[in-house]
């Protein structure tokens, strides 16, 4: 397994240190989770604007249905989600949403401390167990501020997905299902969109039909320890 920083390659691996997760490294990641009795958390961020995703629908022949959507403003709901999995436990979905109305000095998205706070909440929700976090190479995941926050959490081990491999992250399945559920809807403003998004995610959160496990299966990753 390759460490995130060159000098770290010459040091003994330890918790709180980032690593690149290649195809051949999955077994090592699973072994780490098994050794630490940890939850594996896949994390990703996304967003939804007021313009709804396109989708198919029914209508009379020759009469294309139309939905009026306001193009004004820059309202958007920014999302951060985690799928938490551990053998023998129910798979969990944890999420946060920030409604951005386009106002001056308003928070536009998730910063390093927001993500760290979300990890702290997940740590509490999962019984203060160790966590193996798997996420992409976004700047906010790798900069000095994030590395410092990671190092301060001895219960956290971080792996980075290879570049341009969204298909390896099951949270992408959550975003895909969410966008399909919002198709052909025209919410009246950013707050209405935020409420709708949270409702859809809450429904996924409490489903017992294996939906979240299905998102993991779609990645082709086997998460049982080697």
Coordinates of C-alpha atoms in Angstrom, one line a residue:
X1 CA 0.0 0.0 0.0
X2 CA 1.3 3.4 -1.0
X3 CA 1.3 6.2 1.6
X4 CA 0.1 9.7 0.7
X5 CA 3.4 11.4 1.5
X6 CA 6.8 10.1 0.3
X7 CA 8.5 10.2 3.7
X8 CA 5.7 8.2 5.1
X9 CA 6.7 5.3 2.9
X10 CA 9.7 4.8 5.1
X11 CA 7.7 4.9 8.3
X12 CA 5.6 2.3 10.0
X13 CA 1.9 2.7 8.9
X14 CA -0.3 4.3 11.6
X15 CA -3.8 5.4 12.1
X16 CA -4.8 8.9 10.9
X17 CA -2.4 8.7 7.9
X18 CA -3.7 8.9 4.3
X19 CA -3.0 6.1 1.8
X20 CA -3.8 5.5 -1.9
X21 CA -6.3 2.7 -2.4
X22 CA -5.6 0.9 -5.6
X23 CA -7.2 -2.2 -6.9
X24 CA -4.6 -4.4 -5.3
X25 CA -4.8 -2.6 -2.0
X26 CA -8.4 -3.5 -1.1
X27 CA -7.4 -6.6 0.8
X28 CA -5.0 -4.4 3.0
X29 CA -7.9 -2.0 3.6
X30 CA -10.2 -4.8 4.6
X31 CA -7.5 -6.2 6.9
X32 CA -7.0 -2.9 8.5
X33 CA -10.8 -2.6 9.2
X34 CA -10.9 -6.2 10.6
X35 CA -7.8 -5.6 12.8
X36 CA -9.2 -2.4 14.2
X37 CA -12.8 -3.8 14.4
X38 CA -13.7 -0.7 12.4
X39 CA -16.5 0.5 10.3
X40 CA -15.6 1.2 6.7
X41 CA -17.0 4.6 5.6
X42 CA -17.3 5.6 2.0
X43 CA -17.7 9.4 1.7
X44 CA -18.6 11.7 -1.3
X45 CA -20.1 15.1 -1.9
X46 CA -22.6 16.3 -4.5
X47 CA -25.1 19.0 -5.1
X48 CA -28.5 19.7 -6.6
X49 CA -29.7 23.0 -8.2
X50 CA -33.2 24.2 -8.6
X51 CA -33.3 22.8 -12.2
X52 CA -34.6 19.2 -11.8
X53 CA -32.9 16.3 -13.6
X54 CA -34.5 15.1 -16.8
X55 CA -36.5 11.9 -16.9
X56 CA -39.0 9.9 -18.9
X57 CA -42.7 10.2 -18.1
X58 CA -46.1 9.4 -19.6
X59 CA -48.2 11.8 -21.7
X60 CA -50.7 11.8 -24.5
X61 CA -49.2 11.1 -27.9
X62 CA -48.0 14.2 -29.6
X63 CA -48.2 16.3 -26.4
X64 CA -44.8 16.7 -24.7
X65 CA -45.3 17.5 -21.0
X66 CA -43.6 20.7 -19.8
X67 CA -42.7 21.8 -16.3
X68 CA -41.9 25.5 -15.8
X69 CA -38.6 26.0 -13.9
X70 CA -37.3 29.3 -12.7
X71 CA -33.8 30.1 -14.0
X72 CA -33.3 33.0 -11.6
X73 CA -30.8 33.0 -8.7
X74 CA -28.1 30.5 -7.9
X75 CA -29.8 28.4 -5.2
X76 CA -28.3 25.0 -4.6
X77 CA -28.3 22.2 -2.0
X78 CA -24.9 20.9 -1.3
X79 CA -24.6 17.4 0.1
X80 CA -22.1 15.2 1.9
X81 CA -23.0 11.5 2.4
X82 CA -21.4 8.5 3.9
X83 CA -22.2 4.8 3.6
X84 CA -21.0 2.9 6.7
X85 CA -20.5 -0.8 6.5
X86 CA -19.2 -3.5 8.9
X87 CA -19.7 -7.3 8.7
X88 CA -22.6 -8.4 10.9
X89 CA -24.1 -4.9 11.2
X90 CA -26.8 -3.1 9.3
X91 CA -25.4 -0.8 6.6
X92 CA -25.9 2.9 7.5
X93 CA -26.4 6.1 5.5
X94 CA -25.2 9.3 7.1
X95 CA -25.7 12.6 5.4
X96 CA -25.6 16.4 5.8
X97 CA -27.1 19.1 3.6
X98 CA -26.3 22.9 3.2
X99 CA -28.8 25.1 1.5
X100 CA -27.0 27.9 -0.5
X101 CA -29.3 30.8 -1.5
X102 CA -26.6 32.8 -3.4
X103 CA -26.5 35.4 -0.7
X104 CA -23.4 37.4 0.2
X105 CA -21.1 35.7 2.7
X106 CA -23.3 32.6 2.8
X107 CA -21.5 29.3 3.1
X108 CA -21.4 27.7 -0.3
X109 CA -20.4 24.2 0.6
X110 CA -18.5 21.8 2.9
X111 CA -15.1 22.9 4.3
X112 CA -12.6 20.8 6.1
X113 CA -14.0 21.5 9.6
X114 CA -17.5 20.6 8.3
X115 CA -16.3 17.3 7.1
X116 CA -14.4 16.6 10.3
X117 CA -17.5 17.5 12.3
X118 CA -19.5 15.0 10.2
X119 CA -16.9 12.3 10.9
X120 CA -17.1 13.1 14.6
X121 CA -20.9 12.7 14.5
X122 CA -20.5 9.4 12.6
X123 CA -18.0 8.2 15.2
X124 CA -20.5 8.9 18.0
X125 CA -23.4 7.3 16.0
X126 CA -21.4 4.2 15.4
X127 CA -20.7 3.5 19.0
X128 CA -17.3 5.3 19.1
X129 CA -15.8 2.5 17.0
X130 CA -12.7 2.9 14.9
X131 CA -13.4 4.2 11.4
X132 CA -11.6 3.4 8.1
X133 CA -12.6 6.3 5.8
X134 CA -12.5 5.9 2.0
X135 CA -12.9 9.0 -0.2
X136 CA -11.6 10.7 -3.3
X137 CA -8.7 13.0 -4.0
X138 CA -10.6 16.2 -3.7
X139 CA -8.4 19.2 -2.5
X140 CA -10.4 19.6 0.7
X141 CA -9.7 15.9 1.5
X142 CA -5.9 16.3 1.1
X143 CA -4.8 19.8 2.1
X144 CA -2.9 20.7 5.2
X145 CA -5.9 21.7 7.2
X146 CA -7.6 18.3 6.5
X147 CA -4.4 16.3 7.3
X148 CA -4.2 18.1 10.6
X149 CA -7.8 17.3 11.5
X150 CA -7.3 13.7 10.5
X151 CA -4.1 13.4 12.6
X152 CA -6.0 14.6 15.7
X153 CA -8.4 11.6 15.5
X154 CA -6.6 8.5 16.5
X155 CA -9.7 6.4 15.8
X156 CA -9.6 7.4 12.1
X157 CA -7.6 5.7 9.2
X158 CA -7.9 7.2 5.8
X159 CA -7.6 5.7 2.3
X160 CA -7.9 7.6 -1.0
X161 CA -9.6 6.2 -4.0
X162 CA -7.6 6.2 -7.3
X163 CA -8.1 9.3 -9.5
X164 CA -11.2 9.3 -11.7
X165 CA -12.8 6.2 -10.2
X166 CA -16.3 7.3 -9.0
X167 CA -17.6 3.8 -9.8
X168 CA -15.7 2.5 -6.8
X169 CA -17.6 4.7 -4.4
X170 CA -21.1 3.4 -3.4
X171 CA -22.2 6.9 -2.3
X172 CA -22.4 7.7 -6.1
X173 CA -25.3 5.2 -6.1
X174 CA -27.1 7.3 -3.4
X175 CA -26.7 10.5 -5.5
X176 CA -28.0 8.7 -8.7
X177 CA -31.1 7.3 -6.9
X178 CA -31.7 10.8 -5.3
X179 CA -31.6 12.6 -8.7
X180 CA -33.9 10.0 -10.2
X181 CA -36.4 10.6 -7.4
X182 CA -36.3 14.4 -8.1
X183 CA -36.8 14.1 -11.8
X184 CA -39.7 16.2 -13.3
X185 CA -40.2 18.0 -9.9
X186 CA -40.0 21.8 -9.7
X187 CA -39.6 22.9 -6.1
X188 CA -40.5 26.5 -5.2
X189 CA -37.2 27.8 -3.9
X190 CA -34.0 26.5 -2.3
X191 CA -35.5 25.7 1.1
X192 CA -38.2 23.6 -0.5
X193 CA -35.6 21.8 -2.5
X194 CA -33.5 21.2 0.7
X195 CA -36.6 19.8 2.5
X196 CA -37.4 17.5 -0.4
X197 CA -33.8 16.2 -0.7
X198 CA -33.7 15.5 3.1
X199 CA -37.0 13.6 2.9
X200 CA -35.7 11.5 0.0
X201 CA -32.4 10.7 1.8
X202 CA -34.3 9.9 5.0
X203 CA -36.4 7.3 3.1
X204 CA -33.2 5.7 1.8
X205 CA -31.7 5.8 5.3
X206 CA -34.5 3.7 6.8
X207 CA -35.1 1.2 4.0
X208 CA -34.7 -2.4 5.0
X209 CA -34.7 -3.9 1.5
X210 CA -30.9 -4.0 1.0
X211 CA -30.8 -0.8 -1.1
X212 CA -27.5 0.5 0.5
X213 CA -25.9 -2.9 0.2
X214 CA -27.0 -2.9 -3.5
X215 CA -25.0 0.3 -4.0
X216 CA -22.0 -1.4 -2.6
X217 CA -22.5 -4.4 -4.8
X218 CA -22.6 -2.2 -7.9
X219 CA -19.0 -1.1 -7.2
X220 CA -17.8 -4.7 -7.5
X221 CA -16.0 -4.4 -4.2
X222 CA -16.0 -7.3 -1.8
X223 CA -15.8 -6.0 1.8
X224 CA -15.6 -9.2 3.7
X225 CA -12.1 -9.4 5.4
X226 CA -9.6 -11.6 3.5

